[in-house]
Amino acid sequence: ATIPKATRATRAEWVPSCDTQFQFLNSYMLPELQALVKSNFFKYYRVSLCSQCMHENLPPPMCGSPECGVCECSRNDLPCDTSGKCFLEPQMPSDSPECTSGKALETHVDLVIDSPNIIKWGGDEGDPWVRDDNNEKSVSYVDLTRNPERWTGYTSEQKSDWIWKAIYEDNCGSLDDTCTPEQEFLHTVISGLHTSITTHILTDCCIERVRLGPCLKWGVDYDGVKRRVLGKDSYVQNLHFLLRLLLEAVHKAKSALLRVDYEIDDGDSCVEQVKKVLEIASTCSAASPSVKLPPDLSKTRTLFRNISSIIDCVGCDKCKLWGKLQFTGVGTALRILFTNPQNLRLRRTEVIALLNTLTKLSESVDKIGRVVEELKDIEYAKQRKGSSELFQNFKFIKKKIMALANRDTWDRCKRCSKEAIAYACDAVSSKVGYDPKVCSERIGIAGTPAECTYGDKIRAVVVIYFTALACIWSLKMFSYTVSVFSTDA
């Protein structure tokens, strides 16, 4: 049954305000997160990009852009942990030669291997909030640092907008009185994630490309950011809310995260980095109000699992990679917040997804702040350019006015105006078959000196034109005044 509106949480409770202190702490936390996710433990992620789409109402997955492509690359990058468990089986197929170039690494999803004989990562305890890729026949290990989240060319032409529409409609669609508290809560969460993903796409966007070919120039789509990210205050507010939610989850899972084995075979350890990030996350979490959760755990989890399964219908593999990772990260955060910390156990994929998702959200908040400042600079530059053009026009007008105020200029205009009239009289007379000399003599301008330049004649014609307008206007005003006085009499 629908809970009466009076007993529901208000939007202010779902989305607390984002103060300056929180934004400052985020800018302090971001460099630490970015360094952490580049470590060997966090940069490899297990994902199934071939999971079957279970939603028949969505179009078949497809993407015609080369930025969406999949490329199988090096097998030697994956380390083992201290227990001797390797991420991959020792016997593996040879490297794919076409994936060794920098271009391939830049434009394709860098899959390390795709084999059913993978030694699975340990620690599969827990009740995941998303579809578990561990049960898929074909699982790939991906180097996230070689596959940045950005524009891929997967657009509405490939029905990409159907995916987000299905995600929102599968929850509750547009928020109204028929939505339950769980649906309202998830709508805020999904909107925040949508804003983050859109921010990464628009701030690392292809602004020059060959149609159906590779991108030639990358940059920021400022118009897209203004329309799709800054278009409504709720977009950025929901992003802040989701970032706070993940920070609170990381803070609550501190003990569970410190129990994870981060040591790997090449001596690369990120334990100290994890501790520093957890310390900063705790400070950030304490600086903001606690996130209010919906009352029904089971209903919230079921809704979120159904929504997250729609990502399997995405046609772009790189988009699917980051979509599945971030939905897993958000699902892990929700599982943490709904679970007793003493009973919490996290899988390796959940830890990697949680910290990478937190990094992406933190980056989005930072990018939005920087783009807002850049937009202000662009607007200020436009205003200065307009002011400069106006100033130049004013200088030109002032110069002409000063020239007209010169007595010599007026004398020259008077002499050249006669020549200009004579020139016009000659032209008209020649057209109608009348003798030009007779015309000049009749209007009294015969024998004018030929000492004026072409520019002088033009200026004289302009003066004559505006003088004639002034005379006509004066005659009209005189006629109007006479008619008014005649009426009064």
Short mmCIF file of N, CA and C in Angstrom, two decimals, residues 92-209:
data_model
loop_
_atom_site.label_atom_id
_atom_site.label_comp_id
_atom_site.label_asym_id
_atom_site.label_seq_id
_atom_site.Cartn_x
_atom_site.Cartn_y
_atom_site.Cartn_z
N MET A 92 47.41 -19.74 -20.46
CA MET A 92 46.50 -18.81 -21.10
C MET A 92 46.86 -18.65 -22.57
N PRO A 93 45.92 -18.28 -23.39
CA PRO A 93 46.20 -18.08 -24.80
C PRO A 93 47.20 -16.95 -25.03
N SER A 94 47.82 -16.93 -26.20
CA SER A 94 48.81 -15.92 -26.52
C SER A 94 48.16 -14.56 -26.68
N ASP A 95 49.00 -13.52 -26.60
CA ASP A 95 48.50 -12.16 -26.71
C ASP A 95 47.92 -11.89 -28.10
N SER A 96 47.00 -10.99 -28.14
CA SER A 96 46.41 -10.58 -29.43
C SER A 96 47.28 -9.47 -30.01
N PRO A 97 47.94 -9.68 -31.15
CA PRO A 97 48.89 -8.69 -31.67
C PRO A 97 48.25 -7.37 -32.06
N GLU A 98 46.98 -7.40 -32.44
CA GLU A 98 46.37 -6.16 -32.88
C GLU A 98 46.05 -5.23 -31.74
N CYS A 99 46.31 -5.66 -30.51
CA CYS A 99 45.96 -4.83 -29.35
C CYS A 99 47.18 -4.20 -28.70
N THR A 100 48.32 -4.24 -29.33
CA THR A 100 49.53 -3.70 -28.71
C THR A 100 49.75 -2.23 -29.02
N SER A 101 49.01 -1.67 -29.99
CA SER A 101 49.20 -0.28 -30.35
C SER A 101 48.48 0.63 -29.37
N GLY A 102 49.01 1.86 -29.26
CA GLY A 102 48.38 2.83 -28.37
C GLY A 102 46.98 3.17 -28.79
N LYS A 103 46.70 3.17 -30.09
CA LYS A 103 45.37 3.51 -30.58
C LYS A 103 44.34 2.50 -30.12
N ALA A 104 44.75 1.21 -30.16
CA ALA A 104 43.81 0.16 -29.73
C ALA A 104 43.50 0.30 -28.26
N LEU A 105 44.56 0.61 -27.48
CA LEU A 105 44.33 0.76 -26.04
C LEU A 105 43.45 1.96 -25.75
N GLU A 106 43.50 2.96 -26.63
CA GLU A 106 42.74 4.18 -26.39
C GLU A 106 41.28 4.04 -26.76
N THR A 107 41.00 3.27 -27.82
CA THR A 107 39.64 3.27 -28.36
C THR A 107 38.86 2.01 -28.09
N HIS A 108 39.47 1.00 -27.43
CA HIS A 108 38.76 -0.25 -27.21
C HIS A 108 38.77 -0.62 -25.74
N VAL A 109 37.84 -1.47 -25.37
CA VAL A 109 37.85 -2.05 -24.05
C VAL A 109 38.97 -3.07 -24.00
N ASP A 110 39.90 -2.88 -23.08
CA ASP A 110 41.08 -3.73 -23.01
C ASP A 110 40.76 -4.96 -22.15
N LEU A 111 40.31 -6.04 -22.77
CA LEU A 111 40.01 -7.27 -22.06
C LEU A 111 41.28 -8.08 -21.91
N VAL A 112 41.57 -8.51 -20.68
CA VAL A 112 42.79 -9.26 -20.48
C VAL A 112 42.62 -10.69 -20.95
N ILE A 113 41.49 -11.30 -20.62
CA ILE A 113 41.24 -12.66 -21.09
C ILE A 113 39.76 -12.95 -21.00
N ASP A 114 39.31 -13.88 -21.77
CA ASP A 114 37.90 -14.28 -21.78
C ASP A 114 37.88 -15.80 -21.83
N SER A 115 37.89 -16.44 -20.66
CA SER A 115 38.04 -17.89 -20.62
C SER A 115 37.18 -18.47 -19.50
N PRO A 116 36.58 -19.65 -19.72
CA PRO A 116 35.78 -20.27 -18.66
C PRO A 116 36.64 -20.92 -17.58
N ASN A 117 37.95 -21.03 -17.77
CA ASN A 117 38.82 -21.73 -16.83
C ASN A 117 39.53 -20.78 -15.87
N ILE A 118 38.88 -19.70 -15.53
CA ILE A 118 39.49 -18.72 -14.64
C ILE A 118 39.39 -19.21 -13.20
N ILE A 119 40.49 -19.04 -12.45
CA ILE A 119 40.42 -19.30 -11.02
C ILE A 119 39.70 -18.12 -10.37
N LYS A 120 38.55 -18.38 -9.80
CA LYS A 120 37.69 -17.30 -9.31
C LYS A 120 38.26 -16.65 -8.07
N TRP A 121 37.98 -15.37 -7.94
CA TRP A 121 38.42 -14.65 -6.76
C TRP A 121 37.68 -15.17 -5.53
N GLY A 122 38.37 -15.18 -4.42
CA GLY A 122 37.77 -15.72 -3.20
C GLY A 122 36.83 -14.74 -2.53
N GLY A 123 36.17 -15.22 -1.47
CA GLY A 123 35.29 -14.37 -0.67
C GLY A 123 33.98 -14.07 -1.35
N ASP A 124 33.20 -15.07 -1.70
CA ASP A 124 31.94 -14.86 -2.40
C ASP A 124 30.76 -14.76 -1.43
N GLU A 125 31.06 -14.48 -0.14
CA GLU A 125 29.98 -14.38 0.82
C GLU A 125 29.16 -13.12 0.56
N GLY A 126 27.99 -13.10 1.11
CA GLY A 126 27.17 -11.90 1.03
C GLY A 126 25.96 -12.11 0.14
N ASP A 127 25.11 -11.10 0.16
CA ASP A 127 23.89 -11.11 -0.64
C ASP A 127 23.96 -9.95 -1.61
N PRO A 128 24.52 -10.16 -2.80
CA PRO A 128 24.75 -9.05 -3.73
C PRO A 128 23.44 -8.40 -4.18
N TRP A 129 23.52 -7.11 -4.42
CA TRP A 129 22.36 -6.35 -4.85
C TRP A 129 22.28 -6.26 -6.36
N VAL A 130 23.22 -6.84 -7.06
CA VAL A 130 23.22 -6.83 -8.52
C VAL A 130 23.40 -8.25 -9.02
N ARG A 131 23.13 -8.45 -10.30
CA ARG A 131 23.30 -9.75 -10.93
C ARG A 131 24.76 -10.18 -10.84
N ASP A 132 25.02 -11.38 -10.37
CA ASP A 132 26.38 -11.85 -10.12
C ASP A 132 27.02 -12.38 -11.40
N ASP A 133 28.05 -11.68 -11.89
CA ASP A 133 28.76 -12.12 -13.08
C ASP A 133 29.60 -13.37 -12.84
N ASN A 134 29.81 -13.73 -11.58
CA ASN A 134 30.63 -14.90 -11.27
C ASN A 134 30.01 -16.18 -11.80
N ASN A 135 28.70 -16.17 -12.02
CA ASN A 135 28.03 -17.37 -12.51
C ASN A 135 27.99 -17.44 -14.04
N GLU A 136 28.51 -16.42 -14.71
CA GLU A 136 28.51 -16.40 -16.16
C GLU A 136 29.58 -17.34 -16.72
N LYS A 137 29.31 -17.92 -17.88
CA LYS A 137 30.27 -18.82 -18.52
C LYS A 137 31.49 -18.05 -19.04
N SER A 138 31.27 -16.86 -19.53
CA SER A 138 32.35 -16.07 -20.11
C SER A 138 32.59 -14.84 -19.25
N VAL A 139 33.74 -14.81 -18.58
CA VAL A 139 34.07 -13.71 -17.70
C VAL A 139 35.39 -13.11 -18.15
N SER A 140 35.45 -11.78 -18.16
CA SER A 140 36.65 -11.08 -18.62
C SER A 140 37.25 -10.28 -17.48
N TYR A 141 38.56 -10.13 -17.52
CA TYR A 141 39.26 -9.27 -16.57
C TYR A 141 39.76 -8.05 -17.33
N VAL A 142 39.43 -6.87 -16.84
CA VAL A 142 39.65 -5.63 -17.58
C VAL A 142 40.55 -4.70 -16.78
N ASP A 143 41.51 -4.08 -17.46
CA ASP A 143 42.34 -3.04 -16.85
C ASP A 143 41.59 -1.72 -16.99
N LEU A 144 41.07 -1.21 -15.88
CA LEU A 144 40.25 -0.01 -15.91
C LEU A 144 41.04 1.23 -16.32
N THR A 145 42.34 1.27 -16.01
CA THR A 145 43.13 2.45 -16.34
C THR A 145 43.32 2.60 -17.84
N ARG A 146 43.16 1.50 -18.59
CA ARG A 146 43.29 1.56 -20.05
C ARG A 146 41.94 1.79 -20.74
N ASN A 147 40.91 1.86 -19.95
CA ASN A 147 39.56 2.04 -20.50
C ASN A 147 38.83 3.14 -19.75
N PRO A 148 39.24 4.39 -19.93
CA PRO A 148 38.61 5.48 -19.17
C PRO A 148 37.14 5.65 -19.53
N GLU A 149 36.38 6.08 -18.55
CA GLU A 149 34.96 6.35 -18.78
C GLU A 149 34.83 7.68 -19.51
N ARG A 150 34.34 7.64 -20.73
CA ARG A 150 34.19 8.86 -21.53
C ARG A 150 33.23 8.61 -22.69
N TRP A 151 33.13 9.59 -23.57
CA TRP A 151 32.27 9.48 -24.75
C TRP A 151 32.73 8.32 -25.63
N THR A 152 31.76 7.55 -26.15
CA THR A 152 32.08 6.43 -27.02
C THR A 152 31.36 6.48 -28.36
N GLY A 153 30.44 7.40 -28.53
CA GLY A 153 29.64 7.44 -29.75
C GLY A 153 28.36 6.63 -29.65
N TYR A 154 28.11 6.05 -28.47
CA TYR A 154 26.88 5.30 -28.23
C TYR A 154 25.79 6.31 -27.89
N THR A 155 24.99 6.68 -28.86
CA THR A 155 24.04 7.78 -28.73
C THR A 155 22.61 7.29 -28.95
N SER A 156 21.70 8.26 -29.04
CA SER A 156 20.29 7.92 -29.25
C SER A 156 20.05 7.24 -30.59
N GLU A 157 20.99 7.41 -31.53
CA GLU A 157 20.85 6.72 -32.81
C GLU A 157 20.91 5.20 -32.62
N GLN A 158 21.63 4.76 -31.59
CA GLN A 158 21.68 3.33 -31.26
C GLN A 158 20.72 2.99 -30.12
N LYS A 159 19.75 3.88 -29.87
CA LYS A 159 18.72 3.68 -28.84
C LYS A 159 19.31 3.69 -27.42
N SER A 160 20.39 4.45 -27.22
CA SER A 160 20.98 4.50 -25.88
C SER A 160 20.02 5.14 -24.88
N ASP A 161 19.19 6.09 -25.35
CA ASP A 161 18.26 6.74 -24.44
C ASP A 161 17.18 5.79 -23.92
N TRP A 162 16.97 4.69 -24.63
CA TRP A 162 16.00 3.70 -24.17
C TRP A 162 16.45 3.06 -22.85
N ILE A 163 17.75 2.95 -22.67
CA ILE A 163 18.27 2.29 -21.47
C ILE A 163 17.90 3.09 -20.22
N TRP A 164 18.24 4.39 -20.21
CA TRP A 164 17.92 5.20 -19.04
C TRP A 164 16.42 5.32 -18.84
N LYS A 165 15.68 5.42 -19.94
CA LYS A 165 14.22 5.49 -19.82
C LYS A 165 13.67 4.23 -19.16
N ALA A 166 14.20 3.06 -19.57
CA ALA A 166 13.76 1.79 -18.97
C ALA A 166 14.14 1.72 -17.50
N ILE A 167 15.32 2.23 -17.14
CA ILE A 167 15.78 2.21 -15.75
C ILE A 167 14.84 3.03 -14.86
N TYR A 168 14.49 4.23 -15.32
CA TYR A 168 13.60 5.08 -14.52
C TYR A 168 12.19 4.50 -14.46
N GLU A 169 11.69 4.01 -15.59
CA GLU A 169 10.32 3.49 -15.63
C GLU A 169 10.20 2.19 -14.84
N ASP A 170 11.27 1.39 -14.80
CA ASP A 170 11.23 0.15 -14.04
C ASP A 170 11.16 0.42 -12.55
N ASN A 171 11.59 1.61 -12.13
CA ASN A 171 11.52 1.98 -10.73
C ASN A 171 10.15 2.58 -10.42
N CYS A 172 9.91 3.79 -10.96
CA CYS A 172 8.60 4.42 -10.72
C CYS A 172 8.24 5.41 -11.80
N GLY A 173 9.17 5.68 -12.71
CA GLY A 173 8.93 6.70 -13.72
C GLY A 173 9.06 8.07 -13.11
N SER A 174 8.17 8.97 -13.44
CA SER A 174 8.18 10.31 -12.84
C SER A 174 7.65 10.23 -11.42
N LEU A 175 8.30 10.94 -10.53
CA LEU A 175 7.91 10.90 -9.11
C LEU A 175 6.53 11.53 -8.91
N ASP A 176 5.66 10.80 -8.24
CA ASP A 176 4.33 11.33 -7.89
C ASP A 176 3.87 10.63 -6.62
N ASP A 177 2.61 10.83 -6.27
CA ASP A 177 2.08 10.28 -5.02
C ASP A 177 1.94 8.75 -5.04
N THR A 178 2.05 8.14 -6.21
CA THR A 178 1.92 6.68 -6.28
C THR A 178 3.23 5.97 -5.96
N CYS A 179 4.35 6.70 -5.90
CA CYS A 179 5.65 6.08 -5.65
C CYS A 179 5.82 5.79 -4.15
N THR A 180 6.41 4.67 -3.86
CA THR A 180 6.70 4.29 -2.48
C THR A 180 7.97 4.98 -2.02
N PRO A 181 8.23 5.02 -0.71
CA PRO A 181 9.49 5.60 -0.22
C PRO A 181 10.72 4.93 -0.83
N GLU A 182 10.65 3.61 -1.04
CA GLU A 182 11.78 2.89 -1.64
C GLU A 182 12.03 3.37 -3.07
N GLN A 183 10.97 3.58 -3.82
CA GLN A 183 11.11 4.05 -5.20
C GLN A 183 11.63 5.49 -5.25
N GLU A 184 11.14 6.33 -4.34
CA GLU A 184 11.63 7.71 -4.29
C GLU A 184 13.12 7.74 -3.95
N PHE A 185 13.51 6.92 -3.01
CA PHE A 185 14.92 6.85 -2.61
C PHE A 185 15.79 6.39 -3.79
N LEU A 186 15.39 5.33 -4.47
CA LEU A 186 16.17 4.81 -5.60
C LEU A 186 16.17 5.77 -6.78
N HIS A 187 15.09 6.53 -6.95
CA HIS A 187 15.06 7.53 -8.01
C HIS A 187 16.17 8.56 -7.78
N THR A 188 16.35 8.99 -6.53
CA THR A 188 17.41 9.94 -6.20
C THR A 188 18.77 9.33 -6.45
N VAL A 189 18.95 8.07 -6.05
CA VAL A 189 20.23 7.37 -6.25
C VAL A 189 20.55 7.25 -7.73
N ILE A 190 19.58 6.80 -8.52
CA ILE A 190 19.80 6.60 -9.96
C ILE A 190 20.07 7.93 -10.64
N SER A 191 19.34 8.96 -10.27
CA SER A 191 19.55 10.28 -10.85
C SER A 191 20.96 10.79 -10.57
N GLY A 192 21.45 10.56 -9.34
CA GLY A 192 22.82 10.96 -9.01
C GLY A 192 23.86 10.22 -9.84
N LEU A 193 23.63 8.91 -10.02
CA LEU A 193 24.55 8.12 -10.84
C LEU A 193 24.47 8.54 -12.30
N HIS A 194 23.27 8.83 -12.77
CA HIS A 194 23.07 9.30 -14.15
C HIS A 194 23.83 10.62 -14.37
N THR A 195 23.75 11.51 -13.40
CA THR A 195 24.46 12.79 -13.50
C THR A 195 25.96 12.59 -13.56
N SER A 196 26.48 11.67 -12.74
CA SER A 196 27.91 11.40 -12.73
C SER A 196 28.38 10.85 -14.07
N ILE A 197 27.68 9.85 -14.58
CA ILE A 197 28.06 9.25 -15.86
C ILE A 197 28.00 10.28 -16.99
N THR A 198 26.95 11.09 -17.00
CA THR A 198 26.80 12.12 -18.02
C THR A 198 27.94 13.14 -17.93
N THR A 199 28.34 13.48 -16.71
CA THR A 199 29.43 14.43 -16.52
C THR A 199 30.73 13.91 -17.12
N HIS A 200 31.04 12.63 -16.89
CA HIS A 200 32.27 12.05 -17.44
C HIS A 200 32.22 12.01 -18.96
N ILE A 201 31.06 11.74 -19.52
CA ILE A 201 30.93 11.68 -20.98
C ILE A 201 31.11 13.06 -21.60
N LEU A 202 30.49 14.08 -20.99
CA LEU A 202 30.50 15.42 -21.59
C LEU A 202 31.80 16.17 -21.33
N THR A 203 32.54 15.82 -20.29
CA THR A 203 33.81 16.50 -20.02
C THR A 203 34.99 15.80 -20.69
N ASP A 204 34.76 14.63 -21.23
CA ASP A 204 35.79 13.93 -22.03
C ASP A 204 35.09 13.46 -23.30
N CYS A 205 34.68 14.45 -24.10
CA CYS A 205 33.77 14.21 -25.22
C CYS A 205 34.50 14.43 -26.54
N CYS A 206 34.06 13.70 -27.55
CA CYS A 206 34.61 13.89 -28.90
C CYS A 206 33.94 15.11 -29.52
N ILE A 207 34.73 16.14 -29.79
CA ILE A 207 34.19 17.37 -30.36
C ILE A 207 34.55 17.52 -31.83
N GLU A 208 35.32 16.57 -32.34
CA GLU A 208 35.64 16.56 -33.77
C GLU A 208 35.94 15.12 -34.19
N ARG A 209 35.19 14.63 -35.14
CA ARG A 209 35.37 13.23 -35.54
C ARG A 209 34.96 13.04 -37.00
#
